[in-house]
Coordinates of C-alpha atoms and ligand atoms in Angstrom, one line a residue:
M157 CA 101.5 76.9 -12.9
P158 CA 101.2 74.6 -14.8
T159 CA 104.1 75.8 -17.0
K160 CA 104.3 75.6 -20.7
N161 CA 106.3 72.7 -22.0
K162 CA 109.3 73.4 -24.2
T163 CA 110.7 69.9 -24.4
K164 CA 109.2 66.5 -24.5
L165 CA 107.5 65.6 -21.3
K166 CA 108.6 62.8 -19.0
G167 CA 106.2 60.1 -17.8
G168 CA 103.8 61.6 -15.3
E169 CA 104.9 65.2 -16.1
F170 CA 101.7 66.0 -17.8
I171 CA 100.2 66.8 -14.4
L172 CA 102.8 69.5 -13.8
K173 CA 103.1 71.0 -17.2
E174 CA 101.1 71.9 -20.3
S175 CA 101.4 69.6 -23.3
L176 CA 101.5 71.0 -26.8
S177 CA 99.1 69.7 -29.5
D178 CA 101.8 69.4 -32.1
E179 CA 103.8 67.1 -29.9
I180 CA 101.2 64.5 -29.4
F181 CA 100.3 61.6 -31.8
T182 CA 96.7 61.0 -32.7
P183 CA 95.0 58.2 -34.6
E184 CA 94.7 60.6 -37.5
D185 CA 98.5 60.5 -37.8
F186 CA 98.7 56.8 -38.6
S187 CA 101.1 56.1 -41.5
E188 CA 100.0 54.5 -44.8
E189 CA 101.5 51.3 -43.6
Q190 CA 99.7 51.4 -40.3
L191 CA 96.4 52.2 -42.0
M192 CA 96.9 49.2 -44.3
M193 CA 97.6 47.0 -41.3
K194 CA 94.5 48.3 -39.6
D195 CA 92.3 47.5 -42.7
T196 CA 93.8 44.1 -43.1
I197 CA 93.1 43.2 -39.5
I198 CA 89.5 44.5 -39.6
D199 CA 88.9 42.6 -42.8
F200 CA 90.4 39.4 -41.3
M201 CA 88.4 39.7 -38.0
D202 CA 85.1 40.4 -39.9
R203 CA 85.7 37.4 -42.2
E204 CA 87.3 34.9 -39.9
I205 CA 86.2 35.6 -36.3
W206 CA 83.0 37.6 -36.3
P207 CA 80.8 34.9 -38.0
D208 CA 81.7 32.5 -35.2
K209 CA 81.1 35.0 -32.4
M210 CA 78.3 33.1 -30.8
K211 CA 80.3 29.8 -30.8
Y212 CA 82.9 31.4 -28.6
E213 CA 80.2 31.9 -26.0
E214 CA 79.7 28.1 -26.0
K215 CA 83.1 27.7 -24.5
N216 CA 84.6 26.4 -27.7
Y217 CA 88.3 26.7 -26.7
D218 CA 89.5 25.0 -29.9
L219 CA 88.0 27.9 -31.9
T220 CA 90.3 30.3 -29.9
V221 CA 93.3 28.1 -30.7
Q222 CA 92.4 28.2 -34.4
A223 CA 91.9 31.9 -34.3
M224 CA 95.4 32.3 -32.7
K225 CA 96.9 30.2 -35.4
K226 CA 95.3 32.3 -38.2
I227 CA 96.4 35.5 -36.4
G228 CA 99.9 33.9 -36.4
E229 CA 99.7 33.3 -40.2
L230 CA 99.1 37.0 -40.6
G231 CA 102.3 37.7 -38.8
L232 CA 100.6 39.4 -35.9
L233 CA 102.1 37.4 -33.0
G234 CA 105.3 39.3 -33.0
V235 CA 104.6 42.8 -34.3
S236 CA 107.2 44.6 -32.3
L237 CA 109.8 41.8 -32.1
E238 CA 112.9 42.0 -34.3
E239 CA 112.7 40.1 -37.6
K240 CA 115.6 37.8 -36.5
Y241 CA 113.1 36.3 -34.0
G242 CA 110.3 36.0 -36.5
G243 CA 108.8 39.4 -35.6
M244 CA 107.8 42.3 -37.9
G245 CA 110.2 44.8 -36.3
M246 CA 107.5 47.4 -36.1
D247 CA 107.2 50.3 -33.7
F248 CA 105.3 50.5 -30.4
V249 CA 102.3 52.4 -32.0
S250 CA 101.9 49.7 -34.6
T251 CA 101.9 47.1 -31.9
M252 CA 99.2 48.9 -30.1
L253 CA 97.3 49.2 -33.3
A254 CA 97.5 45.5 -33.9
V255 CA 96.3 44.8 -30.3
D256 CA 93.4 47.3 -30.8
Y257 CA 92.0 45.8 -33.9
V258 CA 92.6 42.1 -33.1
S259 CA 90.8 42.5 -29.8
G260 CA 87.5 43.9 -30.8
V261 CA 85.4 40.8 -31.7
S262 CA 85.7 38.5 -28.8
G263 CA 87.1 39.0 -25.3
S264 CA 88.3 35.3 -25.5
V265 CA 90.5 36.0 -28.6
A266 CA 91.6 39.3 -27.1
T267 CA 92.7 37.6 -23.9
A268 CA 94.5 34.7 -25.7
Y269 CA 96.3 37.2 -27.9
G270 CA 97.2 39.5 -25.0
A271 CA 98.5 36.7 -22.8
H272 CA 100.5 35.2 -25.6
T273 CA 102.0 38.2 -27.2
G274 CA 102.2 40.3 -24.1
I275 CA 103.0 38.7 -20.8
A276 CA 104.2 35.3 -22.2
I277 CA 106.5 36.4 -25.0
L278 CA 107.8 39.7 -23.5
P279 CA 109.6 38.2 -20.5
I280 CA 111.7 36.2 -22.9
Y281 CA 112.1 39.0 -25.4
L282 CA 112.9 41.7 -22.8
F283 CA 114.8 39.7 -20.3
G284 CA 116.0 36.5 -22.0
N285 CA 119.5 35.9 -23.1
E286 CA 120.4 35.4 -26.8
D287 CA 120.2 31.6 -26.6
Q288 CA 116.8 31.7 -25.0
K289 CA 115.5 34.2 -27.5
Q290 CA 116.8 32.2 -30.5
K291 CA 115.4 29.0 -29.1
Y292 CA 111.8 30.1 -28.2
L293 CA 110.8 33.3 -29.9
P294 CA 110.6 32.1 -33.5
K295 CA 108.2 29.2 -32.4
L296 CA 106.1 31.7 -30.4
T297 CA 105.9 34.4 -33.0
S298 CA 104.9 31.9 -35.8
G299 CA 102.1 30.3 -33.7
E300 CA 103.8 26.9 -33.7
W301 CA 103.9 27.3 -29.9
F302 CA 101.7 29.3 -27.6
G303 CA 102.6 30.6 -24.2
S304 CA 101.2 31.3 -20.7
Y305 CA 102.3 33.5 -17.9
C306 CA 102.1 31.8 -14.5
L307 CA 102.4 34.4 -11.7
T308 CA 99.1 34.2 -9.7
E309 CA 98.6 31.6 -7.0
P310 CA 95.7 30.8 -4.8
T311 CA 97.2 32.8 -2.0
A312 CA 99.2 35.3 -4.1
G313 CA 97.0 37.6 -6.3
S314 CA 97.5 41.3 -6.0
D315 CA 100.4 40.5 -3.6
A316 CA 102.2 38.8 -6.5
N317 CA 105.6 38.6 -4.8
S318 CA 104.2 36.5 -2.0
G319 CA 103.9 33.3 -4.1
K320 CA 104.7 29.9 -2.4
T321 CA 105.9 28.1 -5.6
K322 CA 109.5 26.9 -4.9
A323 CA 112.4 26.3 -7.2
E324 CA 115.1 24.1 -5.7
L325 CA 118.6 23.6 -7.3
S326 CA 119.4 19.9 -7.9
D327 CA 122.4 18.4 -6.2
D328 CA 124.3 18.3 -9.5
G329 CA 123.6 22.0 -10.0
K330 CA 122.2 21.3 -13.5
H331 CA 118.5 22.0 -13.0
Y332 CA 115.9 23.5 -10.7
K333 CA 112.9 21.4 -9.4
I334 CA 109.8 23.5 -9.4
N335 CA 106.9 22.7 -7.0
G336 CA 103.8 24.7 -6.6
Q337 CA 100.3 25.7 -7.8
K338 CA 99.4 28.6 -10.2
M339 CA 95.9 29.8 -10.6
W340 CA 93.9 31.7 -13.2
I341 CA 96.4 31.0 -16.0
S342 CA 95.2 32.2 -19.4
N343 CA 96.0 29.9 -22.4
A344 CA 97.0 27.1 -20.0
G345 CA 94.8 24.5 -21.8
F346 CA 96.8 24.9 -25.0
A347 CA 100.1 26.3 -23.9
D348 CA 103.4 24.8 -25.1
L349 CA 105.4 27.0 -22.7
F350 CA 104.9 28.6 -19.4
I351 CA 106.7 31.6 -17.9
V352 CA 106.8 30.5 -14.2
F353 CA 107.7 32.6 -11.2
A354 CA 109.0 30.7 -8.2
R355 CA 111.1 31.4 -5.1
I356 CA 114.5 30.0 -4.6
E357 CA 115.2 29.2 -0.9
D358 CA 114.0 32.1 1.2
D359 CA 114.9 34.8 -1.4
K360 CA 113.1 38.1 -0.9
N361 CA 112.1 38.2 -4.5
I362 CA 110.8 35.5 -6.9
T363 CA 112.7 34.3 -9.9
G364 CA 111.4 33.8 -13.5
F365 CA 111.8 30.5 -15.5
I366 CA 111.0 29.4 -19.0
V367 CA 109.2 26.0 -18.6
P368 CA 108.2 24.1 -21.7
N369 CA 105.0 22.2 -21.2
N370 CA 105.5 18.5 -20.7
P371 CA 103.0 16.4 -18.8
L372 CA 105.8 13.8 -18.2
N373 CA 107.7 16.5 -16.4
G374 CA 105.2 16.8 -13.5
I375 CA 103.0 19.4 -15.1
T376 CA 99.2 18.9 -14.7
L377 CA 96.3 21.2 -15.3
G378 CA 93.1 21.9 -13.4
D379 CA 89.7 21.9 -15.1
E380 CA 88.7 24.9 -17.1
E381 CA 87.4 27.6 -14.8
N382 CA 83.6 28.5 -15.0
K383 CA 83.8 32.2 -15.8
L384 CA 81.3 35.1 -16.1
G385 CA 82.8 36.1 -19.5
I386 CA 85.6 35.3 -22.0
H387 CA 84.0 31.9 -22.3
A388 CA 86.4 30.5 -24.9
S389 CA 89.5 31.7 -23.2
S390 CA 91.2 28.8 -21.6
T391 CA 91.8 29.6 -17.9
R392 CA 93.1 26.8 -15.7
Q393 CA 95.2 26.1 -12.6
V394 CA 98.7 24.7 -13.4
F395 CA 100.4 22.4 -11.0
F396 CA 104.1 21.8 -10.9
N397 CA 105.3 18.7 -9.2
E398 CA 109.1 18.2 -9.1
T399 CA 109.2 19.8 -12.6
K400 CA 112.8 19.8 -13.8
V401 CA 113.9 23.0 -15.4
P402 CA 117.5 23.3 -16.8
I403 CA 119.4 26.1 -15.1
E404 CA 119.9 27.8 -18.5
N405 CA 116.1 28.4 -18.5
M406 CA 116.3 30.9 -15.7
L407 CA 115.2 34.4 -16.9
A408 CA 117.8 37.1 -16.2
E409 CA 119.2 36.7 -12.7
R410 CA 118.1 34.9 -9.5
G411 CA 115.6 37.2 -7.7
D412 CA 114.8 39.2 -10.8
G413 CA 111.3 37.6 -11.2
F414 CA 109.3 40.4 -9.6
K415 CA 111.0 43.0 -11.7
I416 CA 110.3 40.9 -14.8
A417 CA 106.7 40.3 -13.8
M418 CA 106.1 44.0 -13.2
N419 CA 107.8 45.2 -16.4
A420 CA 105.8 42.7 -18.4
L421 CA 102.7 44.0 -16.7
N422 CA 103.5 47.7 -17.6
V423 CA 103.4 46.7 -21.2
G424 CA 100.4 44.5 -20.6
R425 CA 98.5 47.3 -19.0
I426 CA 98.6 49.8 -21.8
K427 CA 97.9 47.0 -24.3
L428 CA 94.9 46.0 -22.2
G429 CA 93.7 49.6 -22.5
V430 CA 94.0 49.7 -26.3
A431 CA 92.4 46.2 -26.5
C432 CA 89.2 47.8 -25.2
L433 CA 88.9 50.3 -28.0
E434 CA 87.8 48.2 -31.0
A435 CA 85.4 46.3 -28.7
Q436 CA 83.9 49.7 -27.9
R437 CA 83.7 50.7 -31.6
R438 CA 81.9 47.5 -32.4
V439 CA 79.5 47.8 -29.4
I440 CA 78.6 51.4 -30.6
S441 CA 78.1 50.4 -34.2
N442 CA 75.9 47.4 -33.2
A443 CA 73.9 49.5 -30.8
V444 CA 73.3 52.4 -33.3
Q445 CA 72.3 49.9 -36.0
Y446 CA 69.8 48.4 -33.7
A447 CA 68.5 51.8 -32.6
N448 CA 68.0 52.7 -36.2
E449 CA 66.0 49.6 -37.0
R450 CA 64.0 49.1 -33.8
V451 CA 60.7 50.9 -34.0
Q452 CA 58.7 51.9 -30.9
F453 CA 55.9 54.5 -30.8
S454 CA 56.0 54.5 -34.6
K455 CA 59.6 55.7 -34.8
P456 CA 63.1 54.2 -34.7
I457 CA 64.3 54.4 -31.1
A458 CA 67.3 56.3 -32.4
H459 CA 65.1 59.3 -32.6
F460 CA 64.6 59.5 -28.8
G461 CA 66.7 61.8 -26.7
A462 CA 67.2 59.1 -24.1
I463 CA 68.8 56.9 -26.7
K464 CA 70.8 59.7 -28.2
E465 CA 72.2 60.5 -24.7
K466 CA 73.7 57.0 -24.6
I467 CA 75.0 57.0 -28.1
A468 CA 76.7 60.3 -27.6
R469 CA 78.2 59.1 -24.3
M470 CA 79.5 55.9 -25.9
A471 CA 81.0 57.7 -28.9
T472 CA 82.6 60.3 -26.6
S473 CA 84.3 57.9 -24.3
C474 CA 85.7 55.9 -27.3
Y475 CA 87.0 59.1 -28.9
V476 CA 88.7 60.1 -25.7
G477 CA 90.0 56.7 -25.0
E478 CA 91.6 56.5 -28.4
S479 CA 93.2 59.9 -27.8
A480 CA 94.8 58.8 -24.5
N481 CA 95.9 55.4 -25.7
Y482 CA 97.7 56.6 -28.8
R483 CA 99.1 59.7 -27.2
A484 CA 100.8 57.5 -24.6
A485 CA 101.8 54.9 -27.1
H486 CA 103.7 57.4 -29.2
D487 CA 105.3 59.0 -26.1
I488 CA 106.7 55.5 -25.3
E489 CA 107.8 55.1 -28.9
L490 CA 109.7 58.4 -28.8
K491 CA 111.4 57.4 -25.6
I492 CA 112.4 54.1 -27.1
R493 CA 113.8 55.8 -30.1
S494 CA 115.8 58.3 -28.0
L495 CA 117.2 55.5 -25.8
R496 CA 118.2 53.6 -28.9
Q497 CA 120.0 56.6 -30.1
D498 CA 121.8 56.7 -26.8
G499 CA 123.1 53.2 -27.6
L500 CA 120.7 50.9 -25.8
D501 CA 119.6 47.7 -27.6
H502 CA 116.0 47.3 -28.7
Q503 CA 115.0 45.3 -25.6
K504 CA 116.5 47.6 -23.0
A505 CA 115.2 50.6 -24.8
E506 CA 111.7 49.1 -24.9
L507 CA 111.8 48.2 -21.2
K508 CA 113.0 51.6 -20.1
G509 CA 110.7 53.4 -22.6
V510 CA 107.6 51.7 -21.2
E511 CA 108.8 52.0 -17.6
E512 CA 109.2 55.8 -18.1
F513 CA 105.5 55.9 -18.9
A514 CA 104.3 53.3 -16.4
I515 CA 102.0 55.9 -14.7
E516 CA 100.3 56.5 -18.0
C517 CA 100.1 52.7 -18.6
S518 CA 98.3 52.2 -15.3
M519 CA 95.9 55.1 -15.9
I520 CA 95.0 54.0 -19.4
K521 CA 94.4 50.4 -18.2
V522 CA 91.9 51.8 -15.6
G523 CA 90.2 54.4 -17.7
T524 CA 89.7 52.3 -20.8
S525 CA 88.7 49.1 -19.1
E526 CA 86.0 51.1 -17.3
D527 CA 84.9 52.8 -20.5
I528 CA 84.2 49.6 -22.3
Q529 CA 82.2 48.3 -19.4
N530 CA 80.0 51.4 -19.3
C531 CA 79.8 51.4 -23.1
A532 CA 78.6 47.8 -23.2
D533 CA 76.2 48.5 -20.4
D534 CA 74.7 51.4 -22.5
G535 CA 74.7 49.0 -25.4
I536 CA 72.5 46.5 -23.5
Q537 CA 70.1 49.3 -22.5
I538 CA 69.7 50.4 -26.1
F539 CA 68.9 46.8 -27.1
G540 CA 66.3 46.7 -24.3
G541 CA 65.1 43.1 -23.5
M542 CA 67.1 41.9 -26.5
G543 CA 70.2 43.3 -24.8
F544 CA 69.7 40.8 -22.0
S545 CA 69.5 37.9 -24.4
A546 CA 72.6 35.8 -25.0
D547 CA 71.6 35.7 -28.7
T548 CA 72.6 39.3 -29.3
P549 CA 76.3 40.5 -29.1
M550 CA 75.7 43.0 -26.3
E551 CA 75.3 40.5 -23.5
S552 CA 78.7 38.8 -24.2
A553 CA 80.4 42.2 -24.8
W554 CA 79.3 43.3 -21.3
R555 CA 80.4 40.0 -19.7
D556 CA 83.7 40.0 -21.5
A557 CA 84.4 43.6 -20.5
R558 CA 84.2 42.8 -16.8
I559 CA 87.6 41.0 -16.6
G560 CA 89.5 44.1 -17.8
R561 CA 89.0 45.6 -14.4
I562 CA 90.5 42.6 -12.7
Y563 CA 93.5 41.2 -14.5
E564 CA 96.9 42.9 -15.2
G565 CA 96.5 44.3 -11.7
T566 CA 93.1 45.2 -10.4
N567 CA 91.9 48.8 -11.1
E568 CA 92.2 49.6 -7.4
I569 CA 95.9 48.5 -7.4
N570 CA 96.5 50.4 -10.7
R571 CA 94.8 53.5 -9.3
M572 CA 97.0 53.5 -6.2
L573 CA 100.1 52.6 -8.3
S574 CA 99.7 55.5 -10.7
V575 CA 99.7 58.1 -7.9
G576 CA 102.3 56.2 -5.9
M577 CA 104.7 56.1 -8.9
L578 CA 104.2 59.8 -9.4
F579 CA 105.1 60.5 -5.8
K580 CA 108.1 58.2 -6.0
K581 CA 109.3 59.9 -9.1
S582 CA 109.1 63.2 -7.2
M583 CA 111.0 61.8 -4.2
R584 CA 113.7 60.5 -6.5
G585 CA 114.0 64.0 -8.0
D586 CA 112.8 62.9 -11.5
L587 CA 109.8 65.3 -11.3
D588 CA 109.6 68.6 -9.6
L589 CA 106.2 67.9 -8.0
M590 CA 107.0 69.7 -4.8
K591 CA 107.8 73.0 -6.5
A592 CA 104.6 72.8 -8.5
V593 CA 102.6 72.0 -5.3
M594 CA 104.2 75.0 -3.5
D595 CA 103.5 77.3 -6.4
V596 CA 99.8 76.4 -6.3
T597 CA 99.4 76.4 -2.6
S598 CA 101.1 79.8 -2.2
K599 CA 99.0 81.5 -4.9
I600 CA 95.6 81.4 -3.2
S601 CA 94.1 84.4 -5.0
S602 CA 95.5 84.1 -8.5
E603 CA 92.9 81.9 -10.2
K604 CA 90.8 81.3 -13.2
S605 CA 91.9 83.5 -16.1
D606 CA 95.1 82.5 -17.7
E607 CA 96.8 84.8 -20.1
N608 CA 98.8 82.0 -21.7
I609 CA 95.7 80.4 -23.2
D610 CA 94.8 81.8 -26.7
P611 CA 91.1 82.7 -26.6
D612 CA 90.8 82.5 -30.4
Q613 CA 91.7 78.8 -30.5
I614 CA 89.1 76.2 -30.2
L615 CA 88.2 74.6 -26.8
F616 CA 89.2 77.7 -24.9
L617 CA 87.0 77.0 -21.9
E618 CA 88.1 73.4 -21.8
R619 CA 91.8 74.3 -21.9
Q620 CA 91.3 76.7 -19.1
I621 CA 89.4 74.1 -17.1
I622 CA 92.1 71.4 -17.6
K623 CA 94.8 73.8 -16.3
N624 CA 92.7 74.4 -13.3
L625 CA 92.1 70.7 -12.7
K626 CA 95.8 70.2 -12.6
K627 CA 96.1 72.9 -10.0
I628 CA 93.4 71.1 -7.9
F629 CA 95.4 67.9 -8.1
L630 CA 98.6 69.7 -6.9
L631 CA 96.8 71.6 -4.3
I632 CA 95.1 68.5 -2.7
S633 CA 98.4 66.5 -3.0
G634 CA 100.1 69.3 -1.0
Y635 CA 97.6 69.2 1.8
A636 CA 97.5 65.4 1.7
F637 CA 101.3 65.3 2.2
Q638 CA 101.0 67.9 5.0
K639 CA 98.4 65.8 6.8
Y640 CA 99.7 62.3 6.2
G641 CA 103.4 62.7 5.4
Q642 CA 105.1 59.3 5.0
E643 CA 101.8 57.6 5.9
L644 CA 100.1 58.9 2.8
D645 CA 100.5 55.6 1.0
K646 CA 98.5 53.9 3.8
N647 CA 95.5 56.1 3.1
Q648 CA 94.2 54.3 0.1
Q649 CA 91.0 56.3 -0.4
V650 CA 93.1 59.5 -0.7
L651 CA 95.4 57.9 -3.3
I652 CA 92.4 56.6 -5.2
G653 CA 90.7 60.0 -5.1
L654 CA 93.9 61.7 -6.4
S655 CA 94.2 59.1 -9.1
N656 CA 90.6 59.7 -10.2
I657 CA 91.5 63.4 -10.8
M658 CA 94.8 62.5 -12.5
I659 CA 93.0 60.0 -14.9
E660 CA 90.3 62.5 -15.8
V661 CA 93.0 65.2 -16.5
Y662 CA 95.0 62.9 -18.7
F663 CA 92.0 61.6 -20.7
S664 CA 90.5 65.1 -21.1
E665 CA 93.8 66.7 -22.1
S666 CA 94.5 64.0 -24.6
A667 CA 91.1 64.6 -26.3
I668 CA 91.7 68.4 -26.3
L669 CA 95.2 68.0 -27.8
R670 CA 94.0 65.5 -30.5
T671 CA 91.1 67.8 -31.5
I672 CA 93.2 71.0 -31.6
K673 CA 96.0 69.2 -33.6
N674 CA 93.6 68.0 -36.3
N675 CA 91.7 71.2 -36.3
K676 CA 94.9 73.1 -37.0
K677 CA 95.5 70.8 -39.9
G678 CA 92.3 72.0 -41.4
A679 CA 90.2 68.9 -40.7
D680 CA 86.5 69.4 -39.9
M681 CA 86.5 68.6 -36.2
K682 CA 83.0 69.9 -35.4
Y683 CA 81.8 66.7 -33.7
Q684 CA 85.2 66.0 -32.1
I685 CA 85.0 69.5 -30.5
D686 CA 81.6 68.6 -29.2
M687 CA 82.7 65.3 -27.8
T688 CA 85.7 66.9 -26.1
S689 CA 83.5 69.6 -24.5
I690 CA 81.1 66.9 -23.3
Y691 CA 83.9 64.8 -21.8
V692 CA 85.7 67.7 -20.1
F693 CA 82.4 68.9 -18.6
E694 CA 81.7 65.4 -17.2
A695 CA 85.3 64.9 -16.1
T696 CA 85.1 68.2 -14.2
E697 CA 82.1 66.9 -12.3
I698 CA 84.0 63.8 -11.3
V699 CA 87.0 66.0 -10.2
I700 CA 84.6 68.2 -8.1
K701 CA 83.2 65.1 -6.3
S702 CA 86.6 63.5 -5.6
S703 CA 88.1 66.8 -4.6
K704 CA 85.4 67.6 -2.0
E705 CA 85.7 64.2 -0.5
L706 CA 89.4 64.6 -0.2
I707 CA 89.3 68.1 1.2
A708 CA 86.8 67.0 3.8
N709 CA 89.3 64.4 4.9
I710 CA 92.5 66.4 4.8
S711 CA 91.5 69.8 6.2
T712 CA 89.2 71.3 8.8
G713 CA 87.6 74.7 9.7
D714 CA 88.4 77.8 7.7
E715 CA 91.1 76.0 5.7
Q716 CA 88.5 73.5 4.5
L717 CA 86.1 76.2 3.6
N718 CA 88.7 78.1 1.6
L719 CA 89.8 75.0 -0.2
M720 CA 86.2 74.1 -1.1
K721 CA 85.7 77.6 -2.4
R722 CA 88.9 77.4 -4.4
V723 CA 87.8 74.1 -6.0
D724 CA 84.4 75.7 -6.9
R725 CA 86.2 78.7 -8.5
L726 CA 88.7 76.6 -10.4
C727 CA 86.0 74.3 -11.7
S728 CA 83.5 77.0 -12.7
Y729 CA 82.9 77.7 -16.4
D730 CA 82.6 81.3 -17.6
Q731 CA 79.8 79.9 -19.7
I732 CA 78.4 76.4 -19.2
P733 CA 78.3 74.5 -22.5
D734 CA 74.8 73.3 -23.6
I735 CA 75.8 69.6 -23.1
I736 CA 72.4 68.3 -24.1
S737 CA 72.5 70.0 -27.5
L738 CA 76.1 68.8 -28.0
K739 CA 75.1 65.3 -27.2
N740 CA 72.3 65.4 -29.7
R741 CA 74.6 66.7 -32.4
V742 CA 77.2 63.9 -31.8
A743 CA 74.5 61.2 -31.6
D744 CA 72.8 62.5 -34.8
R745 CA 76.1 62.2 -36.6
V746 CA 76.6 58.6 -35.4
I747 CA 73.0 57.7 -36.1
A748 CA 73.3 59.1 -39.7
E749 CA 76.5 57.2 -40.3
N750 CA 75.0 54.1 -38.7
Q751 CA 78.3 53.3 -37.0
Y752 CA 81.1 54.8 -34.9
C753 CA 82.6 57.2 -37.3
F754 CA 85.4 59.3 -35.6
Ligands
FAD102 C1 90.1 35.3 -16.3 C2 91.3 35.6 -15.6 C3 92.5 35.4 -16.3 C4 93.8 35.6 -15.6 N1 94.9 35.4 -16.3 C5 96.1 35.4 -15.6 C6 97.3 34.9 -16.2 O1 97.4 34.6 -17.4 N2 98.4 34.8 -15.4 C7 98.4 35.2 -14.1 O2 99.5 35.1 -13.5 N3 97.3 35.7 -13.5 C8 96.1 35.7 -14.2 N4 95.0 36.2 -13.6 C9 95.0 36.6 -12.2 C10 94.8 38.0 -12.0 O3 95.9 38.8 -12.4 C11 94.4 38.2 -10.5 O4 93.1 37.7 -10.4 C12 94.4 39.7 -10.1 O5 95.7 40.1 -10.1 C13 93.8 39.8 -8.7 O6 94.3 38.9 -7.8 P1 93.2 38.1 -6.9 O7 92.2 37.5 -7.9 O8 94.0 37.1 -6.1 O9 92.5 39.1 -6.1 P2 93.0 39.7 -4.7 O10 94.4 40.1 -4.8 O11 92.6 38.8 -3.6 O12 92.0 41.0 -4.6 C14 90.7 41.0 -4.2 C15 90.2 42.4 -4.0 O13 91.0 43.0 -3.0 C16 91.6 44.2 -3.6 N5 93.0 44.3 -3.0 C17 93.9 43.4 -3.0 N6 95.0 43.9 -2.4 C18 94.8 45.1 -2.1 C19 95.5 46.2 -1.5 N7 96.8 46.1 -1.1 N8 94.9 47.4 -1.3 C20 93.6 47.5 -1.7 N9 92.9 46.6 -2.3 C21 93.4 45.4 -2.5 C22 91.7 44.0 -5.1 O14 91.7 45.2 -5.8 C23 90.4 43.2 -5.3 O15 89.3 44.1 -5.4 C24 93.8 36.0 -14.3 C25 92.5 36.2 -13.6 C26 91.4 36.0 -14.3 C27 90.1 36.1 -13.5

C-alpha cells in the first residue's frame, strides 16, 4: 500500500494509489492552440489592463466593466460553452488556462470574470433548459449582458441552504414573486441578470431562478461595500421586493437550487485556484525585478540569502500550484470525454466530470489561495517599506489575495468538505478506503523502503516520502474512525488536520509527477527537481506537525507512542536534502532571468 495504478484514477483515489507520471497533464503539455491563447491573453492584459492597475485601486468600477467588455470581444466569456451559445467550445484545460491568465493583473477583474463566467453563466449552461440557454447565454458570452450569482444572505453564508429569501407562486400560476435580501453579490452594480436562490413554501431545499435585472420589478441595490481588497470589483446587497419571475425562469426543478449552487461552486473552486497562479507569477516577477534593482550595503538585495530564500519559496509554491491545478483540470477533462463517449450531453458530462473530482477542486481552492497570499506577503517583504506603499503593486496584490480564502466556500469549509467527501465516497463504495486503511494499520513493521520505487529515477527520496505520507493519512484516518465513528464529522480539527495532510500529498505528488514526466521527455529539469525537493521537504514538516496533533487526540499510552514513532520513521529521509543550497540555486535562476521562468 499504496498500490500502483493501472487505470485512470477516480476523484480522491490519489490518496490510496500511486499515480503515474505519463498519465498526468502538465503545463508543458499545452497544445499549440493553447499556447497561442495564453500569449494572446498575456499580451492583452499587459496592454489593456496592467497600465491602469493603480486606477482599479481607486474603486473605479467602470474600469472593470470596460475590461469585461474587452475580454468579451476576445471571446473569453464563454471559452468552454458550445459555439451555438456563443462559446468557443474549448476543453476544460483551455478554460482553466483562460481563467489563469485573465486573472493575474487585478483581483477586481479576476473576481468579475470568475463571477460572470463561472457561477453566473454555469447554472444556466449546466442546468438550464434549451429555451433558457438560447435566450440568455449568447448575451452573456458576448458581453452584451453581465451576470451575478445571488446565494449569500445576511444570515446565510457558509450555511447556504438556510436562506430566507422566498419565492411564492402567483394565484394565476404564471410567475413567482421573490422577496428577500442577498449580500456580498459580486458584479451586482452592473449586472443585467441575477441567478437567485429562494425557498418555495417550506421546502427543505432552495430553488434557483434566472432573474433579469429590472429596477421597475422591485430590484434595488445597496451601496458598494467598503472592502479590504478587490477595490474595483462591484460588491453590493441586492434586495428583491415582490419581484415577478415567470415560471419558465426556474432553473431545473423545484428544490434543485442547493444542488445547482454546490455544483456551480465545484467548478468555481478549481477556477479560483487557477486564478491565483498568474497573480503569483506577476508578484514573483515584480519582486525579483525590484530585488535586482534595489541596492543596499552596496549590492542589489537579490544577492542576500534572506531575499533568495523568499524568491525560492515563491517560485516553488507557484510551480507546485501549477502542477496541481493542471493535473486536476486534465483529469476532469478526461472524465468529461469518457462520459460523452458514454452518451451524455456536454452539460451533463461537464457536471459529472467536475463532481467526480470535487475533492481535488476543494483542495486546489484551499492550497492555491493560501499560496498567493503567502507569495504576496513575501513580495511585500522584498519591497521593504515600498511594499507597504499603495503606490507599488505588492500592497494591492496582498489585499486582493485575501478574499480567495473566503469566497467560494471558506477554506475551513473546503478543508472539511474535501475529507468529508472522501469518507462519503468510501461509505458509498466508490473508493476502497477501508481496505487501504486496514492494510496500513495491520502492517506495523513493514515501513520505509519500497521495492516498487525505481532508485535510478529522479526524486527517489521524494517519491518514497510521498508514499509514506499517504500511509500516514490512512493510518490516522483509521484510528480517527475507531475513536469517533459516526461522530467523526463533528470533530472539525481532526478533519482539518487530515485535510492538511491530503492537500500536501496532492500538491507534492503533482510536482513530482510533472517533473518526472518532463524529465523523461529529455527536458532540462534541474531547477524543477530542486523546487520539488524543497516543496516535499516542507510538506513533510507540515504533515509531521498535523499528524502529531492528531495522534495525540485519537490515541493514548503505548498506542500513541507507537504511532508517533511510526510517523517519525515514515517521515525520515535516508539523506536530508541540502534545502538551503537548493533554494539558492532556484533563486539564482529566477534572479538571472529577472522573472518567474518555469
Ligand atoms: C468580496 C466578496 C464577494 C462575494 N461574492 C459573492 C457572490 O457573488 N455571490 C454570493 O452568493 N456570495 C458571495 N460572497 C459571499 C461568500 O461566499 C461568503 O462570505 C462566504 O461563503 C462565507 O460566508 P459568511 O461571510 O457568511 O461567513 P460565515 O459563514 O459567517 O463564516 C464565518 C467564519 O465561520 C466559519 N464557519 C462557518 N460555518 C462553519 C462551520 N460549519 N464549521 C466551521 N467553521 C464555520 C467560516 O469558515 C468563517 O471563518 C462574497 C463575499 C465577499 C466577501
